[in-house]
């Protein structure tokens, strides 16, 4: 009987629509007047409910006139967070008979792939961000090797690590690496590689929801061989996250490759559901560290070479490159910016690049290393440990010699290593007056100047705190 119903449905909606939406619908059972059907995904369910409810019922009634209700459920146990409360409970149980009597226009079938095409355009790619221009250094060797491996895979190859999750701070090459994977994957292989920023994924999905093409969006996403998602930390909103999770699961289960970049490890993506986080952590998680000086020099040289392709006369002396690599320590973007400025400046003024020019032009890119924030509590803890006293001794009013000196050292360190004022430091040391703090600071300064042992002790404490 079930196969006869399916046959009717196929005739009723047409072959294409049938395979798009009903091929994976299963009969769970028939009880009295209700038929229980299941589909593998939430989207399929809501799509069928919204568009084909009465068609399904009619087909059943043709075979079994006593049927008056169709229950449609999602088959597999949900591994992903429910999109929103409203979308789950009551709506979930809504019987599809309730959609009887909808205007015919709502029952119109939508071609799944074409409808989603716009939403799946992918984010723009920068033609310069390829493997050829990616410089390998100590901090990115593993990430690069893994990305290469992924990019060189063929359709149907076993997937080695899934997802490949790359995390690093700003400007350390995440986007470069991800776009390199996309370029390499899309050229010369039959695989479909899609690069999307998390924002684009989000907007694509939201737009698809509005135009009721969410299912199409999702189905099209699942036709991708390699899905590359950049800046995952920006993925927001319960329903997008749930959708992302479904997509992730579907792709990974189908043996498709997923590559992700974010500015933090999976465990720190606070807004994501636990199950998504553990799925993300279940592949290969690689961190790219800060750019070492050698790597910075390599990136600068690669940028100069790229610029010379269009401006043959542009040249940056070794000494200038060294200077830039040594002083611009923050991120790849500043390195790129520095070369762009030197290029612009030397072009506009028809001057060769010199060290003086470099010093003048990139001054604002040379930010001092952000000092590590040292807390007064840390200072008290480290000093107490060093001198074998307790932290409460340091804060107490005891004036025995074995406590007084460590206390003075701790106050001195608080003054030199933090930006706290003298009164503030006094407060944090058991409510002392700022003159007491000042006295301690002067005392230690004087002692350090002539007592080598103390001076070394203080240096060692500073090092411990700065690590
Ligand atoms: P992120 O996405 O991690 O913030 P990007 O990939 O946008 O960083 O990198 C910032 C800039 O630094 C880009 O111009 C990029 O080409 C360059 N860059 C970073 N790492 C490398 C590298 N290993 N080789 C070449 N260029 C790099
Ligand atoms: Mg980026």
Coordinates of C-alpha atoms and ligand atoms in Angstrom, one line a residue:
X1 CA 0.0 0.0 0.0
X2 CA 2.8 2.4 0.9
X3 CA 4.4 1.9 -2.5
X4 CA 1.1 2.6 -4.2
X5 CA 0.7 5.8 -2.2
X6 CA 4.2 6.7 -3.3
X7 CA 3.3 6.0 -6.9
X8 CA 0.4 8.3 -6.6
X9 CA 2.5 11.0 -5.1
X10 CA 5.1 10.6 -7.8
X11 CA 2.4 11.0 -10.5
X12 CA 0.8 13.9 -8.6
X13 CA 3.9 16.1 -8.1
X14 CA 6.0 14.9 -11.0
X15 CA 9.3 13.0 -11.0
X16 CA 11.6 15.9 -10.2
X17 CA 9.7 17.2 -7.2
X18 CA 9.2 13.7 -6.0
X19 CA 12.9 12.9 -6.0
X20 CA 13.8 16.3 -4.4
X21 CA 11.4 16.0 -1.5
X22 CA 9.8 12.6 -1.1
X23 CA 12.5 10.1 -2.0
X24 CA 13.7 9.9 1.5
X25 CA 10.3 9.8 3.2
X26 CA 9.6 6.6 5.1
X27 CA 6.4 5.0 6.5
X28 CA 6.7 4.5 10.2
X29 CA 3.2 3.1 10.7
X30 CA -0.5 3.4 10.3
X31 CA -2.8 3.6 13.3
X32 CA -6.6 4.1 13.0
X33 CA -7.0 7.3 11.1
X34 CA -3.5 8.5 11.2
X35 CA -0.4 7.7 9.2
X36 CA 3.0 8.3 10.6
X37 CA 5.7 9.3 8.1
X38 CA 9.3 10.3 8.7
X39 CA 11.9 12.3 6.8
X40 CA 15.6 12.6 7.6
X41 CA 15.7 16.4 8.2
X42 CA 13.8 19.1 9.9
X43 CA 13.9 21.1 6.8
X44 CA 12.4 18.4 4.6
X45 CA 9.7 18.1 7.2
X46 CA 8.8 21.7 7.3
X47 CA 9.0 22.0 3.5
X48 CA 6.6 19.1 3.0
X49 CA 4.3 20.4 5.7
X50 CA 4.2 23.8 4.1
X51 CA 3.9 22.8 0.5
X52 CA 2.7 19.3 0.1
X53 CA 0.6 18.5 3.1
X54 CA -2.7 18.0 1.4
X55 CA -1.2 16.3 -1.6
X56 CA 0.2 13.6 0.7
X57 CA -3.1 13.3 2.5
X58 CA -5.1 13.0 -0.7
X59 CA -2.8 10.3 -2.0
X60 CA -3.3 8.3 1.2
X61 CA -7.0 8.8 1.1
X62 CA -7.1 7.4 -2.4
X63 CA -5.8 4.2 -1.0
X64 CA -7.3 4.3 2.4
X65 CA -10.3 6.6 2.8
X66 CA -10.3 6.2 6.5
X67 CA -7.1 8.2 6.9
X68 CA -7.6 11.7 8.2
X69 CA -4.3 12.7 9.6
X70 CA -0.7 12.5 8.7
X71 CA 2.0 12.8 11.3
X72 CA 5.3 13.8 9.9
X73 CA 8.4 13.5 12.1
X74 CA 12.1 13.9 11.7
X75 CA 13.7 10.4 11.7
X76 CA 17.2 10.6 13.1
X77 CA 17.9 11.6 16.7
X78 CA 18.8 15.3 16.5
X79 CA 22.4 15.9 17.3
X80 CA 22.1 19.6 16.8
X81 CA 20.6 22.2 19.0
X82 CA 17.0 23.1 18.1
X83 CA 16.9 26.4 16.2
X84 CA 14.6 28.1 18.6
X85 CA 12.0 27.2 21.1
X86 CA 9.1 28.3 19.0
X87 CA 10.4 26.3 16.1
X88 CA 10.5 23.1 18.0
X89 CA 7.8 22.2 20.4
X90 CA 4.4 23.2 19.2
X91 CA 5.2 23.6 15.6
X92 CA 6.9 20.3 15.6
X93 CA 3.8 18.5 16.6
X94 CA 1.6 20.4 14.2
X95 CA -0.3 17.9 12.1
X96 CA 0.0 18.4 8.5
X97 CA -3.8 18.1 8.1
X98 CA -3.9 21.6 9.4
X99 CA -2.4 22.8 6.2
X100 CA -5.5 21.6 4.3
X101 CA -7.2 24.4 2.4
X102 CA -4.1 26.5 1.8
X103 CA -4.1 28.5 -1.4
X104 CA -2.8 26.6 -4.4
X105 CA 0.0 29.1 -4.8
X106 CA 1.7 27.9 -1.7
X107 CA 1.8 24.4 -3.0
X108 CA 3.9 25.4 -5.9
X109 CA 7.0 23.4 -6.2
X110 CA 10.3 25.2 -6.1
X111 CA 13.3 23.8 -7.9
X112 CA 15.8 23.2 -5.2
X113 CA 19.1 24.0 -6.8
X114 CA 18.3 27.0 -8.9
X115 CA 16.5 28.7 -6.1
X116 CA 19.5 28.5 -3.9
X117 CA 22.1 29.5 -6.5
X118 CA 22.3 33.2 -5.4
X119 CA 22.5 32.3 -1.8
X120 CA 25.4 30.0 -2.6
X121 CA 27.5 32.4 -4.6
X122 CA 30.3 32.1 -2.1
X123 CA 32.3 35.0 -0.7
X124 CA 34.6 36.9 -3.0
X125 CA 38.1 35.5 -3.4
X126 CA 41.3 37.5 -3.6
X127 CA 43.3 36.2 -6.5
X128 CA 46.6 37.0 -4.6
X129 CA 45.8 34.6 -1.8
X130 CA 47.1 31.4 -3.2
X131 CA 49.5 28.7 -2.0
X132 CA 52.1 30.2 -4.3
X133 CA 52.2 33.4 -2.3
X134 CA 51.8 31.8 1.1
X135 CA 55.1 31.8 3.0
X136 CA 55.8 28.8 5.2
X137 CA 57.4 29.3 8.6
X138 CA 57.6 27.6 12.0
X139 CA 54.3 29.0 13.1
X140 CA 52.2 27.7 10.2
X141 CA 54.0 24.6 8.9
X142 CA 51.3 22.2 10.2
X143 CA 48.4 24.3 9.1
X144 CA 49.9 24.7 5.7
X145 CA 50.6 21.0 5.3
X146 CA 47.0 20.1 6.4
X147 CA 45.5 22.8 4.1
X148 CA 47.6 21.5 1.1
X149 CA 46.5 18.0 1.8
X150 CA 42.9 19.0 1.8
X151 CA 43.3 21.1 -1.4
X152 CA 45.0 18.2 -3.3
X153 CA 42.3 15.6 -2.4
X154 CA 40.2 14.3 -5.2
X155 CA 36.5 13.5 -5.1
X156 CA 35.9 10.3 -3.3
X157 CA 39.3 10.3 -1.6
X158 CA 39.1 9.2 2.1
X159 CA 39.0 12.3 4.2
X160 CA 42.0 12.5 6.6
X161 CA 40.8 15.0 9.1
X162 CA 37.4 16.5 9.3
X163 CA 36.8 19.2 9.9
X164 CA 40.2 20.9 9.5
X165 CA 40.0 23.7 12.0
X166 CA 42.6 26.4 11.9
X167 CA 42.7 29.1 14.5
X168 CA 45.0 32.1 14.9
X169 CA 44.8 35.8 15.9
X170 CA 44.1 38.6 13.5
X171 CA 46.4 38.9 10.4
X172 CA 48.2 35.7 10.9
X173 CA 47.1 34.1 7.6
X174 CA 43.9 32.3 8.1
X175 CA 42.0 33.8 5.3
X176 CA 45.0 33.5 3.0
X177 CA 45.3 29.8 3.7
X178 CA 41.5 29.2 3.3
X179 CA 41.4 31.0 0.0
X180 CA 44.4 29.2 -1.1
X181 CA 42.6 25.9 -0.5
X182 CA 39.6 27.2 -2.4
X183 CA 41.6 28.4 -5.4
X184 CA 43.6 25.2 -5.6
X185 CA 40.5 23.0 -5.1
X186 CA 38.5 24.8 -7.8
X187 CA 41.2 24.7 -10.4
X188 CA 41.9 21.4 -12.1
X189 CA 39.7 19.2 -10.0
X190 CA 36.2 18.2 -10.5
X191 CA 35.3 19.0 -6.9
X192 CA 33.1 21.8 -5.9
X193 CA 34.8 24.0 -3.3
X194 CA 32.8 26.7 -1.7
X195 CA 34.4 29.5 0.4
X196 CA 32.0 31.3 2.7
X197 CA 32.5 33.7 5.5
X198 CA 30.4 32.8 8.5
X199 CA 28.6 36.1 7.9
X200 CA 27.8 35.1 4.4
X201 CA 26.6 31.7 5.5
X202 CA 24.4 33.5 8.1
X203 CA 22.9 36.0 5.6
X204 CA 22.5 33.4 2.9
X205 CA 20.5 31.2 5.3
X206 CA 18.4 34.1 6.7
X207 CA 17.6 35.3 3.2
X208 CA 16.7 31.8 2.2
X209 CA 14.4 31.5 5.1
X210 CA 12.6 34.7 4.1
X211 CA 12.1 33.5 0.6
X212 CA 11.2 30.0 1.8
X213 CA 14.1 28.5 0.0
X214 CA 15.9 27.5 3.1
X215 CA 15.6 23.8 2.2
X216 CA 17.0 24.5 -1.2
X217 CA 19.9 26.5 0.4
X218 CA 20.6 23.6 2.7
X219 CA 20.4 20.9 0.0
X220 CA 22.7 22.9 -2.3
X221 CA 25.2 23.3 0.5
X222 CA 25.2 19.6 1.0
X223 CA 26.1 19.2 -2.6
X224 CA 29.5 20.8 -2.0
X225 CA 32.6 18.6 -1.9
X226 CA 34.7 21.0 0.2
X227 CA 33.0 23.6 2.4
X228 CA 35.4 26.3 3.6
X229 CA 34.1 28.6 6.3
X230 CA 36.1 31.6 7.4
X231 CA 35.7 33.6 10.7
X232 CA 33.5 31.1 12.4
X233 CA 33.5 33.2 15.5
X234 CA 31.0 35.6 13.8
X235 CA 28.4 32.9 13.5
X236 CA 25.5 34.2 15.5
X237 CA 21.9 33.4 16.1
X238 CA 20.4 30.2 17.3
X239 CA 18.8 29.1 14.1
X240 CA 21.8 29.8 11.9
X241 CA 24.0 27.9 14.3
X242 CA 21.6 25.0 14.3
X243 CA 21.6 25.1 10.5
X244 CA 25.4 25.2 10.5
X245 CA 25.5 22.3 12.7
X246 CA 23.1 20.3 10.5
X247 CA 25.2 21.2 7.5
X248 CA 28.4 20.2 9.3
X249 CA 27.0 16.9 10.3
X250 CA 25.6 16.1 6.9
X251 CA 28.8 17.0 5.1
X252 CA 31.1 15.1 7.5
X253 CA 28.8 12.1 7.5
X254 CA 28.8 12.1 3.7
X255 CA 32.6 12.1 3.7
X256 CA 32.8 15.7 2.4
X257 CA 35.6 17.9 3.6
X258 CA 34.9 20.9 5.9
X259 CA 37.6 23.5 6.5
X260 CA 37.1 26.2 9.2
X261 CA 39.0 29.2 10.4
X262 CA 38.4 31.1 13.6
X263 CA 40.2 33.4 15.9
X264 CA 40.0 31.0 18.8
X265 CA 39.9 27.3 19.4
X266 CA 36.6 25.4 19.3
X267 CA 36.4 25.3 23.1
X268 CA 36.3 29.1 23.3
X269 CA 33.4 29.6 20.9
X270 CA 31.2 30.3 23.8
X271 CA 28.0 30.9 21.8
X272 CA 28.1 27.6 20.1
X273 CA 26.3 24.5 21.3
X274 CA 28.5 21.9 23.1
X275 CA 27.8 19.3 20.5
X276 CA 28.9 21.6 17.7
X277 CA 32.1 22.4 19.6
X278 CA 32.9 18.8 20.1
X279 CA 32.3 18.0 16.5
X280 CA 34.5 20.9 15.5
X281 CA 37.2 19.6 17.9
X282 CA 36.8 16.1 16.5
X283 CA 38.9 16.7 13.4
X284 CA 42.3 18.3 13.2
X285 CA 42.6 21.5 15.2
X286 CA 45.7 23.5 14.3
X287 CA 46.8 26.8 15.7
X288 CA 48.9 29.2 13.7
X289 CA 51.2 31.2 16.1
X290 CA 52.5 34.7 15.7
X291 CA 54.7 35.4 12.7
X292 CA 58.3 35.0 13.6
X293 CA 60.8 37.5 12.2
X294 CA 62.0 35.1 9.5
X295 CA 58.4 34.6 8.4
X296 CA 57.7 38.3 8.4
X297 CA 60.8 38.8 6.2
X298 CA 59.5 36.1 3.8
X299 CA 56.1 37.7 3.6
X300 CA 57.6 41.1 2.9
X301 CA 59.7 39.7 0.1
X302 CA 56.7 37.9 -1.3
X303 CA 54.8 41.2 -1.3
X304 CA 57.6 43.1 -3.0
X305 CA 57.9 40.4 -5.6
X306 CA 54.1 40.6 -6.3
X307 CA 54.3 44.4 -6.5
X308 CA 57.2 44.2 -8.9
X309 CA 55.1 42.2 -11.3
X310 CA 53.3 45.5 -12.1
X311 CA 55.9 48.0 -11.1
X312 CA 59.2 46.7 -12.4
X313 CA 61.2 49.6 -11.1
X314 CA 60.0 49.1 -7.5
X315 CA 62.7 47.8 -5.3
X316 CA 63.1 47.6 -1.5
X317 CA 66.7 47.3 -0.2
X318 CA 67.5 44.4 2.1
X319 CA 68.2 46.8 4.9
X320 CA 64.7 48.3 4.7
X321 CA 63.2 44.8 4.6
X322 CA 65.2 43.9 7.7
X323 CA 64.1 47.0 9.4
X324 CA 60.4 46.4 8.6
X325 CA 60.6 42.7 9.6
X326 CA 62.2 43.7 12.9
X327 CA 59.8 46.5 13.8
X328 CA 56.4 45.5 12.5
X329 CA 55.7 42.6 14.7
X330 CA 51.9 42.6 14.9
X331 CA 50.4 41.0 11.9
X332 CA 50.5 40.3 8.2
X333 CA 48.1 43.1 7.4
X334 CA 50.6 45.7 8.6
X335 CA 53.4 44.1 6.6
X336 CA 51.2 44.3 3.5
X337 CA 50.3 47.9 4.4
X338 CA 53.9 48.9 4.8
X339 CA 54.9 47.6 1.3
X340 CA 51.9 49.3 -0.2
X341 CA 52.9 52.6 1.3
X342 CA 56.5 52.3 0.2
X343 CA 55.2 51.5 -3.3
X344 CA 52.8 54.4 -3.4
X345 CA 55.4 56.8 -2.0
X346 CA 58.2 55.8 -4.3
X347 CA 55.8 55.9 -7.3
X348 CA 54.3 59.3 -6.5
X349 CA 57.6 61.0 -5.8
X350 CA 59.6 58.9 -8.3
X351 CA 62.1 58.1 -5.6
X352 CA 63.9 54.9 -4.6
X353 CA 62.9 53.4 -1.3
X354 CA 65.4 54.2 1.4
X355 CA 65.6 53.4 5.1
X356 CA 64.8 57.1 6.0
X357 CA 61.7 56.9 3.8
X358 CA 60.7 53.6 5.4
X359 CA 61.1 55.0 8.9
X360 CA 59.0 58.0 8.1
X361 CA 56.3 56.3 6.1
X362 CA 55.5 53.3 8.4
X363 CA 56.0 54.9 11.7
X364 CA 52.4 54.5 12.7
X365 CA 52.5 50.8 11.9
X366 CA 55.2 50.2 14.5
X367 CA 53.2 49.7 17.6
X368 CA 55.0 48.8 20.7
X369 CA 54.4 45.2 21.7
X370 CA 51.3 45.2 23.9
X371 CA 52.8 44.6 27.4
X372 CA 51.4 41.7 29.2
X373 CA 48.9 42.9 31.8
X374 CA 50.3 42.0 35.1
X375 CA 48.0 41.9 38.1
X376 CA 48.9 43.0 41.6
X377 CA 47.6 39.7 42.9
X378 CA 50.0 37.9 40.6
X379 CA 52.9 40.0 41.9
X380 CA 51.9 39.3 45.5
X381 CA 51.6 35.6 44.8
X382 CA 55.0 35.3 43.1
X383 CA 56.8 37.4 45.6
X384 CA 55.3 35.4 48.5
X385 CA 56.4 32.2 47.0
X386 CA 59.9 33.4 46.3
X387 CA 60.4 34.5 49.9
X388 CA 58.4 31.7 51.5
X389 CA 55.9 33.9 53.2
X390 CA 52.1 33.9 52.8
X391 CA 50.2 36.4 50.7
X392 CA 48.3 37.5 53.8
X393 CA 51.6 38.2 55.5
X394 CA 52.3 40.7 52.7
X395 CA 49.0 42.4 53.3
X396 CA 49.2 42.3 57.1
X397 CA 50.6 45.0 59.3
X398 CA 53.4 42.7 60.6
X399 CA 56.7 44.5 60.6
X400 CA 59.2 41.7 61.1
X401 CA 62.1 41.8 58.8
X402 CA 61.3 38.6 56.9
X403 CA 58.0 40.2 55.8
X404 CA 59.0 43.8 55.4
X405 CA 61.5 43.3 52.6
X406 CA 59.3 41.0 50.5
X407 CA 56.4 43.5 50.9
X408 CA 58.6 46.4 49.7
X409 CA 59.7 44.3 46.8
X410 CA 56.1 43.5 45.9
X411 CA 55.1 47.2 46.1
X412 CA 58.1 48.2 44.0
X413 CA 57.1 45.6 41.3
X414 CA 53.5 46.8 41.4
X415 CA 54.7 50.3 40.7
X416 CA 57.1 49.3 37.9
X417 CA 55.1 46.6 36.2
X418 CA 51.5 47.9 36.4
X419 CA 49.9 51.3 35.7
X420 CA 48.4 51.5 39.1
X421 CA 48.8 54.7 41.1
X422 CA 50.5 54.8 44.5
X423 CA 47.2 55.2 46.4
X424 CA 45.7 52.3 44.5
X425 CA 48.7 50.1 45.3
X426 CA 48.5 51.1 48.9
X427 CA 44.9 50.1 49.0
X428 CA 45.7 46.7 47.5
X429 CA 48.4 46.1 50.1
X430 CA 46.1 46.0 53.1
X431 CA 45.0 49.6 53.0
X432 CA 48.4 51.3 53.3
X433 CA 49.0 55.0 52.7
X434 CA 50.5 56.1 49.4
X435 CA 53.6 57.5 51.2
X436 CA 54.3 54.0 52.5
X437 CA 54.3 52.7 49.0
X438 CA 56.5 55.6 47.7
X439 CA 58.9 54.9 50.5
X440 CA 59.1 51.2 49.6
X441 CA 59.6 52.0 45.9
X442 CA 62.5 54.4 46.7
X443 CA 64.0 52.0 49.2
X444 CA 64.1 49.1 46.7
X445 CA 65.3 51.3 43.9
X446 CA 68.2 52.4 46.0
X447 CA 69.0 48.8 47.1
X448 CA 68.8 47.4 43.6
X449 CA 71.4 49.9 42.5
X450 CA 74.1 48.6 44.8
X451 CA 73.0 45.1 46.0
X452 CA 73.7 42.7 43.1
X453 CA 72.0 39.8 44.8
X454 CA 68.8 41.7 45.3
X455 CA 69.0 43.2 41.9
X456 CA 69.1 39.7 40.4
X457 CA 66.3 38.5 42.6
X458 CA 64.1 41.4 41.4
X459 CA 65.0 40.7 37.8
X460 CA 64.1 37.0 38.2
X461 CA 60.8 38.0 39.7
X462 CA 60.1 40.3 36.8
X463 CA 60.9 37.5 34.3
X464 CA 58.6 35.1 36.1
X465 CA 55.8 37.7 36.0
X466 CA 56.2 38.5 32.4
X467 CA 56.2 35.0 31.1
Ligands
LIG1 P1 43.7 36.5 9.0 O1 42.6 36.0 8.1 O2 44.3 35.5 9.9 O3 43.3 37.7 9.8 P2 45.0 37.1 6.6 O4 45.0 35.8 5.9 O5 44.0 38.1 6.1 O6 44.9 37.0 8.1 O7 46.5 37.7 6.5 C1 46.7 39.1 6.6 C2 47.8 39.5 5.6 O8 49.0 38.9 5.8 C3 47.4 39.1 4.2 O9 47.9 40.1 3.3 C4 48.1 37.8 4.0 O10 48.4 37.6 2.6 C5 49.4 38.1 4.8 N1 49.9 36.8 5.3 C6 49.7 36.3 6.5 N2 50.4 35.1 6.6 C7 51.0 35.0 5.5 C8 51.9 34.0 5.0 N3 52.3 32.9 5.8 N4 52.4 34.1 3.8 C9 52.1 35.2 3.0 N5 51.3 36.1 3.4 C10 50.8 36.0 4.6
LIG2 MG1 40.6 36.6 8.0

